[in-house]
mmCIF file of C-alpha atoms and ligand atoms in Angstrom:
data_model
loop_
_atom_site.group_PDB
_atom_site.id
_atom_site.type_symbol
_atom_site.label_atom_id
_atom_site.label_comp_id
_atom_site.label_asym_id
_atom_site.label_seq_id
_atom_site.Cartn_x
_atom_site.Cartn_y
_atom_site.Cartn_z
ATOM 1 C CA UNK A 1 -31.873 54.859 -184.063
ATOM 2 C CA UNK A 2 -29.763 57.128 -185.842
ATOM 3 C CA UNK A 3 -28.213 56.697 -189.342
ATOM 4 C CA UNK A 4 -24.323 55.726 -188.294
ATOM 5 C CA UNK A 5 -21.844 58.595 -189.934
ATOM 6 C CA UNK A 6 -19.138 55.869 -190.128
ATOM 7 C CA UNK A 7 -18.851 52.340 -190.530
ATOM 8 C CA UNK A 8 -15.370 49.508 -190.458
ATOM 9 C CA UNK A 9 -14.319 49.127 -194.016
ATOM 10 C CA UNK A 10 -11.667 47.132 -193.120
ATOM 11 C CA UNK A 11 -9.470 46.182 -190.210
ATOM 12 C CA UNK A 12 -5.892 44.522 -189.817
ATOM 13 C CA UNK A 13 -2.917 44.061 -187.129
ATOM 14 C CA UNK A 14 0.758 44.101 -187.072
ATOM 15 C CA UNK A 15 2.435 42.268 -184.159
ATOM 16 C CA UNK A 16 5.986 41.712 -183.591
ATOM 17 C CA UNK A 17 7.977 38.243 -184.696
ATOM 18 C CA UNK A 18 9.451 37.687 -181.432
ATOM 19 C CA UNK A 19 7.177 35.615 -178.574
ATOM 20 C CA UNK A 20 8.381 36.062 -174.920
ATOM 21 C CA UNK A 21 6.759 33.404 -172.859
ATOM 22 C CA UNK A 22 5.673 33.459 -169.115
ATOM 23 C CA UNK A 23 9.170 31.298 -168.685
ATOM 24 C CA UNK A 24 11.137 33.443 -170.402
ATOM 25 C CA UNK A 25 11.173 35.833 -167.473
ATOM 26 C CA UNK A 26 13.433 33.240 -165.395
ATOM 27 C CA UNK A 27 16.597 34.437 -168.355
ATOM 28 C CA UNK A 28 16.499 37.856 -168.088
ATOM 29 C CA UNK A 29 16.189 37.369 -164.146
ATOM 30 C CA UNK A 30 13.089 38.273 -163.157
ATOM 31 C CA UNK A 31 11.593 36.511 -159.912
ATOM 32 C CA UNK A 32 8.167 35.047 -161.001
ATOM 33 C CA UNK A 33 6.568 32.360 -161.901
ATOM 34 C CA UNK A 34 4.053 31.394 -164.940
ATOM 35 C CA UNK A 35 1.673 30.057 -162.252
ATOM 36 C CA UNK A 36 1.526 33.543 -160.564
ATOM 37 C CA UNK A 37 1.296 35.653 -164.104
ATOM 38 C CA UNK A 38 -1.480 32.764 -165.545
ATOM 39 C CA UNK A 39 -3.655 33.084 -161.786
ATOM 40 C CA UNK A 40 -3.757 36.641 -161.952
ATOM 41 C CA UNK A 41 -3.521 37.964 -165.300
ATOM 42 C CA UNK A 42 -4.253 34.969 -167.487
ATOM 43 C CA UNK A 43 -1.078 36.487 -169.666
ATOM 44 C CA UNK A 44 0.541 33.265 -171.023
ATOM 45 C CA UNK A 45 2.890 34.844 -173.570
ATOM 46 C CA UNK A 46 3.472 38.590 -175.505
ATOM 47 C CA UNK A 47 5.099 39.881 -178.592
ATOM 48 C CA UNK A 48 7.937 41.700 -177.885
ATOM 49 C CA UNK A 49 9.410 44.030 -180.581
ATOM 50 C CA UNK A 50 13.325 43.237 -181.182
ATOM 51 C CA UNK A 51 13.860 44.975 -184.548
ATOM 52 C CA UNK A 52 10.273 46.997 -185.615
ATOM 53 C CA UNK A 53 9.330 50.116 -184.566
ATOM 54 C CA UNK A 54 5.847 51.213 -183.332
ATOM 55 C CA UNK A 55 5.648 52.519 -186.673
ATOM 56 C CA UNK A 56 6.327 49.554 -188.638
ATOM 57 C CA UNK A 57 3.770 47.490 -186.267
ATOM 58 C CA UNK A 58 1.281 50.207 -187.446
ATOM 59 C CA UNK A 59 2.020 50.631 -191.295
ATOM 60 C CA UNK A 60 1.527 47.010 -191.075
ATOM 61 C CA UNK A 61 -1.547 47.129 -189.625
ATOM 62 C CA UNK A 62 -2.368 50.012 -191.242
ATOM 63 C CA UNK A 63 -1.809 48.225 -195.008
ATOM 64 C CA UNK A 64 -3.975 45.433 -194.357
ATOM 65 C CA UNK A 65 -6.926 47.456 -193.281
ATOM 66 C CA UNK A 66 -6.961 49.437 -196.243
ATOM 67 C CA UNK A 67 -6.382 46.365 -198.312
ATOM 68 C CA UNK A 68 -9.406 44.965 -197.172
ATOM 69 C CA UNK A 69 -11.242 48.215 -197.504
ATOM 70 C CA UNK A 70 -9.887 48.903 -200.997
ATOM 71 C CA UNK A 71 -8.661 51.901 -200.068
ATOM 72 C CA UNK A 72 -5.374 53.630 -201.260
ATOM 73 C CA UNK A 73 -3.340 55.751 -198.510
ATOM 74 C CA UNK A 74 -3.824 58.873 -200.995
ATOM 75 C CA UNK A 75 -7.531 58.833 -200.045
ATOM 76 C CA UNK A 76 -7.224 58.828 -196.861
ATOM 77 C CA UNK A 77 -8.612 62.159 -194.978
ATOM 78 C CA UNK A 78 -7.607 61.795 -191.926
ATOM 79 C CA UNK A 79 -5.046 59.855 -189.635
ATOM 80 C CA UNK A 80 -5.689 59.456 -185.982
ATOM 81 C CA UNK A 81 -3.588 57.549 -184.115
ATOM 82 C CA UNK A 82 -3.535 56.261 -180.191
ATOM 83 C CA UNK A 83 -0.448 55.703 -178.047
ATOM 84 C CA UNK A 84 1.363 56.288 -175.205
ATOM 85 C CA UNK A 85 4.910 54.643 -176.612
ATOM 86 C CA UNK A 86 5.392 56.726 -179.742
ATOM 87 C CA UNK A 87 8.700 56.176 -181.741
ATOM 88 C CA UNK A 88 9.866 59.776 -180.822
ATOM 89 C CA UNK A 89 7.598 62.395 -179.024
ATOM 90 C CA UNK A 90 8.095 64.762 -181.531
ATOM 91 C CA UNK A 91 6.456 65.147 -184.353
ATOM 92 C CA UNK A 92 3.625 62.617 -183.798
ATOM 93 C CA UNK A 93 3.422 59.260 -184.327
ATOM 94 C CA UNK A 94 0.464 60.000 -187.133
ATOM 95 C CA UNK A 95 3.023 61.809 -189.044
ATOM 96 C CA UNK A 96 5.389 59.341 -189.290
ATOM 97 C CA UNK A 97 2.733 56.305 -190.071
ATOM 98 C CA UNK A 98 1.374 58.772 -192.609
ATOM 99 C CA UNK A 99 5.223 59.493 -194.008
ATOM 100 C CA UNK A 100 5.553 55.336 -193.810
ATOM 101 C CA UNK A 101 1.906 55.176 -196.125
ATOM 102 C CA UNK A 102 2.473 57.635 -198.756
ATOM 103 C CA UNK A 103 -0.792 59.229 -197.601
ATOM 104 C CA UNK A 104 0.033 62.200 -198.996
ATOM 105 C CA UNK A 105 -3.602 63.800 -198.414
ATOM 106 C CA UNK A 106 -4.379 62.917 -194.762
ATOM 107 C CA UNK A 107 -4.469 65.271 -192.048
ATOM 108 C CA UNK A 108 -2.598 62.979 -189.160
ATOM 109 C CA UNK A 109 -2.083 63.444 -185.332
ATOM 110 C CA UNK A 110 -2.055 61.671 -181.817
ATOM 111 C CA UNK A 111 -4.339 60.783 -179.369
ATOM 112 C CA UNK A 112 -3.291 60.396 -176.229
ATOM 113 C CA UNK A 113 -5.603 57.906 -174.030
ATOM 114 C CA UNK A 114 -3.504 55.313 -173.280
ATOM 115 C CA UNK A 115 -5.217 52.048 -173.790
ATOM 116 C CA UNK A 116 -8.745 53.908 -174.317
ATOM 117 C CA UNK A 117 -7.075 55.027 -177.588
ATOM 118 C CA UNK A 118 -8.522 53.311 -180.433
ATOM 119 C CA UNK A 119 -11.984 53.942 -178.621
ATOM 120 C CA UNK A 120 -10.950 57.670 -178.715
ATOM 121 C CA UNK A 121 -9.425 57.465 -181.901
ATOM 122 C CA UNK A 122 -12.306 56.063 -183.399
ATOM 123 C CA UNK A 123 -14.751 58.746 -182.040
ATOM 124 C CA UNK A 124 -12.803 61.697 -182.863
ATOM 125 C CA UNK A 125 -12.544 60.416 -186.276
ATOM 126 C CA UNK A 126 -16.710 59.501 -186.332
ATOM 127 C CA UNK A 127 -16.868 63.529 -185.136
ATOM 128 C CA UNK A 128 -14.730 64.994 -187.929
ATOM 129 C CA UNK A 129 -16.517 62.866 -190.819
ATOM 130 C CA UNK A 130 -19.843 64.179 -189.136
ATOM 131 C CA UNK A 131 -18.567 67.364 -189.505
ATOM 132 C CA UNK A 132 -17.866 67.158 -193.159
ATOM 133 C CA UNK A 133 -14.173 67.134 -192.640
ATOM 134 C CA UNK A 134 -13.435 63.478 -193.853
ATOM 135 C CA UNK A 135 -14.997 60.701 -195.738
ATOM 136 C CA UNK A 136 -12.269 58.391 -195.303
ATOM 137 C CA UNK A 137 -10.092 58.083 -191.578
ATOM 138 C CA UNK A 138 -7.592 55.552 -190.656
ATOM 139 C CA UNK A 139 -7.701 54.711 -187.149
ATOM 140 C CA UNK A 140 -4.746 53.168 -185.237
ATOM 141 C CA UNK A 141 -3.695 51.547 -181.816
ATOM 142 C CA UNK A 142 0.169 51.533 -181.783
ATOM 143 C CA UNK A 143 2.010 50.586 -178.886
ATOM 144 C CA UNK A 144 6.007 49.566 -178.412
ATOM 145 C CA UNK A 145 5.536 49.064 -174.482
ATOM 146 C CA UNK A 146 8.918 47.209 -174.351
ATOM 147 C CA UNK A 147 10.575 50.536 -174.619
ATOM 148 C CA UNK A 148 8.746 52.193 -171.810
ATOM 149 C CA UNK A 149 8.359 49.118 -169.405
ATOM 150 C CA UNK A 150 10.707 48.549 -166.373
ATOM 151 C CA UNK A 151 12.306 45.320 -167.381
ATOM 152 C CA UNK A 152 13.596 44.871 -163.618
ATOM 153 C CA UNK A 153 9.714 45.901 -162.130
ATOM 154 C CA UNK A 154 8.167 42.241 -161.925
ATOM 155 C CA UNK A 155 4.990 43.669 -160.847
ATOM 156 C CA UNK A 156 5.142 45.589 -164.594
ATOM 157 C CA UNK A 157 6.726 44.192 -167.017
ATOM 158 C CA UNK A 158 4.911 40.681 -166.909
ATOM 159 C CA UNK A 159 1.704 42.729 -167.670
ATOM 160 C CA UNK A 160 2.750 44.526 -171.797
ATOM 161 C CA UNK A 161 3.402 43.638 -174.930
ATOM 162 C CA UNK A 162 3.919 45.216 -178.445
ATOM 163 C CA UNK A 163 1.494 45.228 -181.793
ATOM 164 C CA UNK A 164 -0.630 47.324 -183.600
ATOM 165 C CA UNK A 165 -4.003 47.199 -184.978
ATOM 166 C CA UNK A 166 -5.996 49.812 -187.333
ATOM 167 C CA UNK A 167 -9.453 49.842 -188.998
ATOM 168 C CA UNK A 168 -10.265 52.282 -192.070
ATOM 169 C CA UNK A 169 -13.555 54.164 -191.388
ATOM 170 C CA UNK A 170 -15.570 55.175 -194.358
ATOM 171 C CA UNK A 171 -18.743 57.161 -194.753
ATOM 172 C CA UNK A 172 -21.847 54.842 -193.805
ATOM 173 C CA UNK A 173 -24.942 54.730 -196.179
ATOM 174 C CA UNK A 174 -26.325 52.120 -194.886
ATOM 175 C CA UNK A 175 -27.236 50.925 -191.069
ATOM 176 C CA UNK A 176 -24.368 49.727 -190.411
ATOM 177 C CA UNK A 177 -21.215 50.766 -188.566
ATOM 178 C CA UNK A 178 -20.654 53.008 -185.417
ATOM 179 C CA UNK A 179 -24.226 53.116 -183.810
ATOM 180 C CA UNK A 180 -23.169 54.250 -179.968
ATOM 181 C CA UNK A 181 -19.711 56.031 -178.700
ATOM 182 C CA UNK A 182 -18.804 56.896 -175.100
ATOM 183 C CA UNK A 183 -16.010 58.613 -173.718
ATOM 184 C CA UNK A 184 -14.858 59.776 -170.508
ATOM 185 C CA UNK A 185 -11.464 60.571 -168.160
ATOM 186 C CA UNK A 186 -10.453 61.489 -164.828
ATOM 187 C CA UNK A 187 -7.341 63.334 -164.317
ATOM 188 C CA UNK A 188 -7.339 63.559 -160.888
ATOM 189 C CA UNK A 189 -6.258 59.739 -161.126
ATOM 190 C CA UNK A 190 -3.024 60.112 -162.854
ATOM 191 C CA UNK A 191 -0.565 59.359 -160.520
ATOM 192 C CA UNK A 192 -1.881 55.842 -160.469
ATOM 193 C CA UNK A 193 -0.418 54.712 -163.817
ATOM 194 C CA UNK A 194 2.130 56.987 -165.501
ATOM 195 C CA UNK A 195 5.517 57.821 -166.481
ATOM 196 C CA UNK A 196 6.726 60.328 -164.400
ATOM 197 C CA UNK A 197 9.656 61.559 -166.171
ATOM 198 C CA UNK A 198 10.263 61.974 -169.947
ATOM 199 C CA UNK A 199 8.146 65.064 -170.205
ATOM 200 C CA UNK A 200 8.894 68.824 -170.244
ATOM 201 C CA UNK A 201 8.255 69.041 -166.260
ATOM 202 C CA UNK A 202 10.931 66.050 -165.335
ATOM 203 C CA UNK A 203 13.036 66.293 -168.428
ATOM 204 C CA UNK A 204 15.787 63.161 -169.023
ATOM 205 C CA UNK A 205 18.440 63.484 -166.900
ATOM 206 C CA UNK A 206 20.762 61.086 -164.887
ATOM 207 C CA UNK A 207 18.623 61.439 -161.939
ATOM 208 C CA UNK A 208 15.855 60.211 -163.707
ATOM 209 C CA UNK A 209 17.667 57.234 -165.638
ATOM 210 C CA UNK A 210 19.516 56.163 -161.775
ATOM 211 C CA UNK A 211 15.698 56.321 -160.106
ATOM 212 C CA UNK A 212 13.994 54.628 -163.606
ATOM 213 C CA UNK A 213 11.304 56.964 -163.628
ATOM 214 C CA UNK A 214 10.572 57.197 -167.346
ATOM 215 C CA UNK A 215 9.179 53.869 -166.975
ATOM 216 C CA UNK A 216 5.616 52.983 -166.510
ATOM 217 C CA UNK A 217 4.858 53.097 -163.080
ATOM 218 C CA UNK A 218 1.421 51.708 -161.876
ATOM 219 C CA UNK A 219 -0.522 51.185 -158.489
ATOM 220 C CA UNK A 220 -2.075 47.423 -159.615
ATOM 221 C CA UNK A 221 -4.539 47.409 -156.740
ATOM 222 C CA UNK A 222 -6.018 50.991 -157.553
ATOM 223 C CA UNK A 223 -5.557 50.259 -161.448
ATOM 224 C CA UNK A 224 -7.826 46.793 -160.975
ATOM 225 C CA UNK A 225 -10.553 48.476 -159.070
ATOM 226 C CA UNK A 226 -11.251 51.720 -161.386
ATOM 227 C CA UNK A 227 -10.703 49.605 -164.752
ATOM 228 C CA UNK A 228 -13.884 47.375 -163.017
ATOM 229 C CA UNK A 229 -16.064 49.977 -162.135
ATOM 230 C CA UNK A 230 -15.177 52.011 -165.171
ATOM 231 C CA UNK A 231 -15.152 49.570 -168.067
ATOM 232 C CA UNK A 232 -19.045 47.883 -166.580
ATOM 233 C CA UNK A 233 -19.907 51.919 -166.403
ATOM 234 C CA UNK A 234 -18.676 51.968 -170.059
ATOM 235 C CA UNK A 235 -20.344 48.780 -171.639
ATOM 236 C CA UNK A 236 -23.924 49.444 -169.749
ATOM 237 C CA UNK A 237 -23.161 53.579 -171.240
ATOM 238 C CA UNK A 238 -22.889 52.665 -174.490
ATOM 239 C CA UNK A 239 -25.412 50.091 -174.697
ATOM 240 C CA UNK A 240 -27.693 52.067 -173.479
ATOM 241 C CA UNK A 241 -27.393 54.917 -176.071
ATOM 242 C CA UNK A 242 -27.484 52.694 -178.670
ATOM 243 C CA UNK A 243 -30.626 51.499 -177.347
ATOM 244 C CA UNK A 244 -29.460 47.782 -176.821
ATOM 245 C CA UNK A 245 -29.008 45.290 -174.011
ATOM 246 C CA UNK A 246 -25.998 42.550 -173.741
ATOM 247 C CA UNK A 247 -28.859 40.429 -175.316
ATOM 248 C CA UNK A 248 -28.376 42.220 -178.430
ATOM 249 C CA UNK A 249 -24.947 41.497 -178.659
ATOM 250 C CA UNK A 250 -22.608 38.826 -181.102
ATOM 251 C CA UNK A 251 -19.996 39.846 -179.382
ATOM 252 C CA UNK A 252 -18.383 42.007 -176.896
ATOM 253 C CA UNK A 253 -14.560 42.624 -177.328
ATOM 254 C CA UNK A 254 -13.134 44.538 -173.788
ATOM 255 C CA UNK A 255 -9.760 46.114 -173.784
ATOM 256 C CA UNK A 256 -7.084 43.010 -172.922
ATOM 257 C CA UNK A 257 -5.115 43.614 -169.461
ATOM 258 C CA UNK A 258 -6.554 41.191 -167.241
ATOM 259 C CA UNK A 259 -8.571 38.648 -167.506
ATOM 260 C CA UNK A 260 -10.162 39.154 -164.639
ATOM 261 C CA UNK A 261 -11.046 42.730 -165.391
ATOM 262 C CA UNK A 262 -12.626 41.205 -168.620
ATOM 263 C CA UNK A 263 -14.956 39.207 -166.533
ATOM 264 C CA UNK A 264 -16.369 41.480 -163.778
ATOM 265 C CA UNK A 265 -16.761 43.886 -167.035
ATOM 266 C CA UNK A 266 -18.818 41.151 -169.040
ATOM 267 C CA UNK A 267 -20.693 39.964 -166.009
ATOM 268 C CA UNK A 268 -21.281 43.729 -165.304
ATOM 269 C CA UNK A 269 -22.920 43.826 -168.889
ATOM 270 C CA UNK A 270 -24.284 41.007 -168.795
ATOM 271 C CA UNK A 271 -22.814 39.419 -171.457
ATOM 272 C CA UNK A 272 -21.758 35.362 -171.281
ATOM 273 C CA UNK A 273 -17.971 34.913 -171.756
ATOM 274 C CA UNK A 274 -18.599 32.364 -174.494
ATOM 275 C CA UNK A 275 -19.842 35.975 -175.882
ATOM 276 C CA UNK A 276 -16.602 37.799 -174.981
ATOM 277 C CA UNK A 277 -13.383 37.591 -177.350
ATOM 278 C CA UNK A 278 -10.022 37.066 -175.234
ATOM 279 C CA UNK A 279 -6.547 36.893 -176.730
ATOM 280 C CA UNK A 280 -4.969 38.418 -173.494
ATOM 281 C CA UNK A 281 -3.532 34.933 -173.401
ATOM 282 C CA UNK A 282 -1.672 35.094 -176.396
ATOM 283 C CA UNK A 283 -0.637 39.074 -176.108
ATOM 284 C CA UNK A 284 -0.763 40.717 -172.820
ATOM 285 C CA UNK A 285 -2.084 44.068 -172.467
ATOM 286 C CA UNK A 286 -0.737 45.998 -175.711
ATOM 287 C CA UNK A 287 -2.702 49.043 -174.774
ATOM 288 C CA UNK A 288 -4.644 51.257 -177.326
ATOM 289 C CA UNK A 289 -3.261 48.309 -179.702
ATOM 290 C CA UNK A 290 -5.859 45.501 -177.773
ATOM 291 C CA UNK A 291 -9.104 46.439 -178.749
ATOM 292 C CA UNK A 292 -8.057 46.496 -182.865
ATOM 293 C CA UNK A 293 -6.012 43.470 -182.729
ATOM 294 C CA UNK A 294 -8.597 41.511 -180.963
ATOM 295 C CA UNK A 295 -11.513 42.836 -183.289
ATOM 296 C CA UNK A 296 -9.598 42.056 -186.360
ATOM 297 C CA UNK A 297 -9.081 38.565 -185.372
ATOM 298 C CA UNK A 298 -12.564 38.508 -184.337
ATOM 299 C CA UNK A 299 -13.408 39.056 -188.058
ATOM 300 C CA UNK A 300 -10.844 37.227 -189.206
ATOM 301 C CA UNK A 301 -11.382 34.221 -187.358
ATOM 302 C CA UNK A 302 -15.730 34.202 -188.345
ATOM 303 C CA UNK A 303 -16.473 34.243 -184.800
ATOM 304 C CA UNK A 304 -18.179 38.435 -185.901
ATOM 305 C CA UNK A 305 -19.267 39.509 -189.808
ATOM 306 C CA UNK A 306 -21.277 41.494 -191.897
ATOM 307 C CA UNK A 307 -24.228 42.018 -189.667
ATOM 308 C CA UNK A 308 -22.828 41.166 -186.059
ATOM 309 C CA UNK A 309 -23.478 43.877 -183.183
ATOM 310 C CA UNK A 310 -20.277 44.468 -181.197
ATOM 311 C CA UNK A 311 -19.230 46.036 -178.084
ATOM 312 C CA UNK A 312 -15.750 47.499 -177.756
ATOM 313 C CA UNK A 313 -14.948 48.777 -174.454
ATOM 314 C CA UNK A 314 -11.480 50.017 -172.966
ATOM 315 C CA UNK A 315 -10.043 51.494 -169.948
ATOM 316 C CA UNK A 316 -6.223 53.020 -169.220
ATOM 317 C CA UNK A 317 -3.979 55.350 -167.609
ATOM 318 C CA UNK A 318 -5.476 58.746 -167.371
ATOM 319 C CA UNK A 319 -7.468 57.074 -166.444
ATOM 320 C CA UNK A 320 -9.438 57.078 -169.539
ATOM 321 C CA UNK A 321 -12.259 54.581 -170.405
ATOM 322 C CA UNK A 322 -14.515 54.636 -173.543
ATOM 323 C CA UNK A 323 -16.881 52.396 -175.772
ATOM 324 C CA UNK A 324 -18.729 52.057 -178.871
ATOM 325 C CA UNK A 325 -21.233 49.801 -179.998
ATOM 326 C CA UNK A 326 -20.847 49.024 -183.947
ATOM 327 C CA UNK A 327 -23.087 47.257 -186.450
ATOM 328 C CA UNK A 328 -20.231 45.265 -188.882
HETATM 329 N N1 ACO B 1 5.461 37.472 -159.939
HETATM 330 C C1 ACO B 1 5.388 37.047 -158.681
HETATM 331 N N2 ACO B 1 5.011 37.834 -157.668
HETATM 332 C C2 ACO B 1 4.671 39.103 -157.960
HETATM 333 C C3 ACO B 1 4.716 39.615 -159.255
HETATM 334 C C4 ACO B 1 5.143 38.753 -160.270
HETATM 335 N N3 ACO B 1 5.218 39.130 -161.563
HETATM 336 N N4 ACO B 1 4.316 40.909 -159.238
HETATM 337 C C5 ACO B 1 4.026 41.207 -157.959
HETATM 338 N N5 ACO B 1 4.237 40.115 -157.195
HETATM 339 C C6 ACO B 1 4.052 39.979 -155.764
HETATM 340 C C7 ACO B 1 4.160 41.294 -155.028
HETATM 341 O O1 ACO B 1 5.511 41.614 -154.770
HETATM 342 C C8 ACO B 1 3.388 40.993 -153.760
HETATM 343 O O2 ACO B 1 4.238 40.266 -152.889
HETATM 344 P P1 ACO B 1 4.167 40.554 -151.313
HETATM 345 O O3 ACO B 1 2.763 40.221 -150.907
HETATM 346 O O4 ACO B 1 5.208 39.638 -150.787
HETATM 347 O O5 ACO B 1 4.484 42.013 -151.169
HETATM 348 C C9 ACO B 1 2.301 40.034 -154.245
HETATM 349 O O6 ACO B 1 2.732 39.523 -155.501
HETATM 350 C C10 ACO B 1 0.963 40.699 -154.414
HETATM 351 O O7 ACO B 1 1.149 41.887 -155.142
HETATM 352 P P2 ACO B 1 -0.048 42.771 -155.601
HETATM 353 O O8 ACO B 1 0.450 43.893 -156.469
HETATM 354 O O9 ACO B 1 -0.875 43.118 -154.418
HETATM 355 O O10 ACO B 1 -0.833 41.709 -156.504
HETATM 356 P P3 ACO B 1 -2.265 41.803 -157.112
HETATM 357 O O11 ACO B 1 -3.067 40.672 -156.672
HETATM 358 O O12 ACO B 1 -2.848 43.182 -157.002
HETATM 359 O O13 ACO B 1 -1.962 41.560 -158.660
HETATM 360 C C11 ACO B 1 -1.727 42.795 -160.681
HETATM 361 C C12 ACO B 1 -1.105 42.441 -159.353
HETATM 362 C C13 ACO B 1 -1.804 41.532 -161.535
HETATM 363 C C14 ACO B 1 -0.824 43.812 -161.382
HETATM 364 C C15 ACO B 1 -3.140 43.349 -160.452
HETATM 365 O O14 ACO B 1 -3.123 44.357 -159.485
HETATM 366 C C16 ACO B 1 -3.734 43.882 -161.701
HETATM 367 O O15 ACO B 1 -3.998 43.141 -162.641
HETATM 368 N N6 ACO B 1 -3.976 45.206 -161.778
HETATM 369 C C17 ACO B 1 -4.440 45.806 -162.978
HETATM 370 C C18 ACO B 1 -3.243 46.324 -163.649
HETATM 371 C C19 ACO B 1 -3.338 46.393 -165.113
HETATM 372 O O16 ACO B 1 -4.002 45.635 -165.787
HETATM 373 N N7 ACO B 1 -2.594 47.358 -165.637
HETATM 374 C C20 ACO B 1 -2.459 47.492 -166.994
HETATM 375 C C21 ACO B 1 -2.444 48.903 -167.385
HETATM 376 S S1 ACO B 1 -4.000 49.638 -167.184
HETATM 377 C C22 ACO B 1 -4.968 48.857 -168.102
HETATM 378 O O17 ACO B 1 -4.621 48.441 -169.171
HETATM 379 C C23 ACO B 1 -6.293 48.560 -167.626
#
């Protein structure tokens, strides 16, 4: 096995104050049920963000990872950040987390892989350390969904909610840390989960505010299968290059939209649920945010430590889908 380039020297999360429950729905008019969203989803509640921005959500998160890593934002190298609900669209949401830090040093910029984007984020980063260019990266998952969601599109906006999580990445000297990465896309997909308008093709206009098109629009059915197929593709790709088996794993920790996706993906791997962390439950599908939030309450909980093997795997809108086996 190869020496890992980077390991986690610290993780944390940032998650709005504000809880919107399954019932909550019924008060802002929205025809469902918390039987329906619980059945097919297992979503029982979110954190929706009233008064932060997706920038606070990530300093936050950003300030406890390098606490625990004992790092200060002027060493940081690099900052590479994934979202798809950025406070502004330009300059990047890196910039203004590294602006928020004081991290005076860091080279900072986007990824954009939807909910594949702490996956992403977290390779990229691996690649530029290998490279020389870094020693020390903070990687982010930021996402303010609330903003971008159709709050009248029941089939939508029952599915997101808000938070951040980040992990600092430092140079590994031992055998620990990042010991497998995958990575892959398919843009002929797009259509299937996107915001339409927004962008420099379909600008903002009153056109697109009367149709709603610079919300998230998604094809559910289409969206279950490929994040099945593409997320069991993902786990078996990265265990495999890591020379492992779901035997060898504490603990696998899949990307949180569905927990139904989770399953097929773990039973795909081969990896027993009581194996699997879920907290889809407790904050619906918070995109590139899911994978750090769950892993650093994985940590934070004990249920993963200083020697546990762990399998992060993600799929999104792209559609993207990634993984990475890492040795904490
Ligand atoms: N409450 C009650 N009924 C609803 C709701 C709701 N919130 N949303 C849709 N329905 C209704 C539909 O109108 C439809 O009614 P009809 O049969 O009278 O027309 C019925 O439920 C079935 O609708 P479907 O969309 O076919 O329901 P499905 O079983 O596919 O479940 C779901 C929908 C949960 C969105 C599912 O397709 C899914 O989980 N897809 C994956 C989507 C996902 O996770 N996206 C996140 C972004 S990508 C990612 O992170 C992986």
């Amino acid at each position: 096995m190869k020496r890992p380039i980077a390991y986690f020297a610290g993780t944390g999360r940032g998650v709005p104050s504000t809880v919107m429950t399954n019932f909550d729905f019924a008060a802002i008019g929205i025809d469902t049920t918390d039987e329906w969203i619980v059945e097919r989803t297992g979503i029982k509640q979110r954190h929706i963000a009233k008064t932060e921005n997706a920038t606070d959500l990530a300093a936050a998160a950003s300030r406890k990872a390098m606490e625990k890593a004992g790092v200060q934002p002027g060493e940081l190298d690099i900052i590479v950040l994934g979202t798809a609900s950025p406070d502004r669209l330009l300059p990047s949401a890196a910039v203004d987390l590294q602006a928020s830090l004081g991290a005076s040093r860091a080279a900072a910029f986007d990824v954009g892989a939807a909910c594949s984007g702490f996956i992403y984020s977290a390779t990229v980063a691996e690649g530029l350390m290998a490279t020389g260019n870094a020693d020390t990266a903070l990687i982010v998952g930021v996402e303010k969904l609330s903003a971008i969601t159709d709050w009248t599109d029941r089939a939508t906006c029952v599915l997101f909610g808000d938070g951040a999580g980040a992990a600092v990445l430092k140079r590994s000297k031992q055998q620990k840390g990042i010991l497998s990465t995958f990575v892959r896309s398919d843009g002929s997909l797009g259509d299937l989960l996107c915001r339409p308008a927004g962008g420099a093709a379909k600008p903002f206009s009153s056109d697109v505010l009367a149709e709603r098109s610079q919300y998230i629009k998604m094809n559910g059915r289409e969206v279950f299968k490929n994040a099945v197929r593409s997320m069991s593709e993902a786990a078996t790709r990265a265990l495999d290059s890591a020379k492992l088996t779901g035997a060898d794993i504490d603990l696998m920790i899949p990307h949180q939209a569905n927990i139904r996706i989770i399953e097929a993906t773990a039973k795909h791997a081969n990896i027993p649920m009581a194996k699997v962390y879920v907290n889809v439950d407790r904050y619906g599908n918070t995109s590139a945010a899911s994978v750090p939030i769950a892993l650093d309450e994985a940590i934070e909980r004990g249920v993963v430590g200083e020697g546990s093997t762990v399998l992060l795997v993600a799929f999104g809108a792209g559609f993207t889908w990634g993984s990475m086996v890492v040795r904490l």
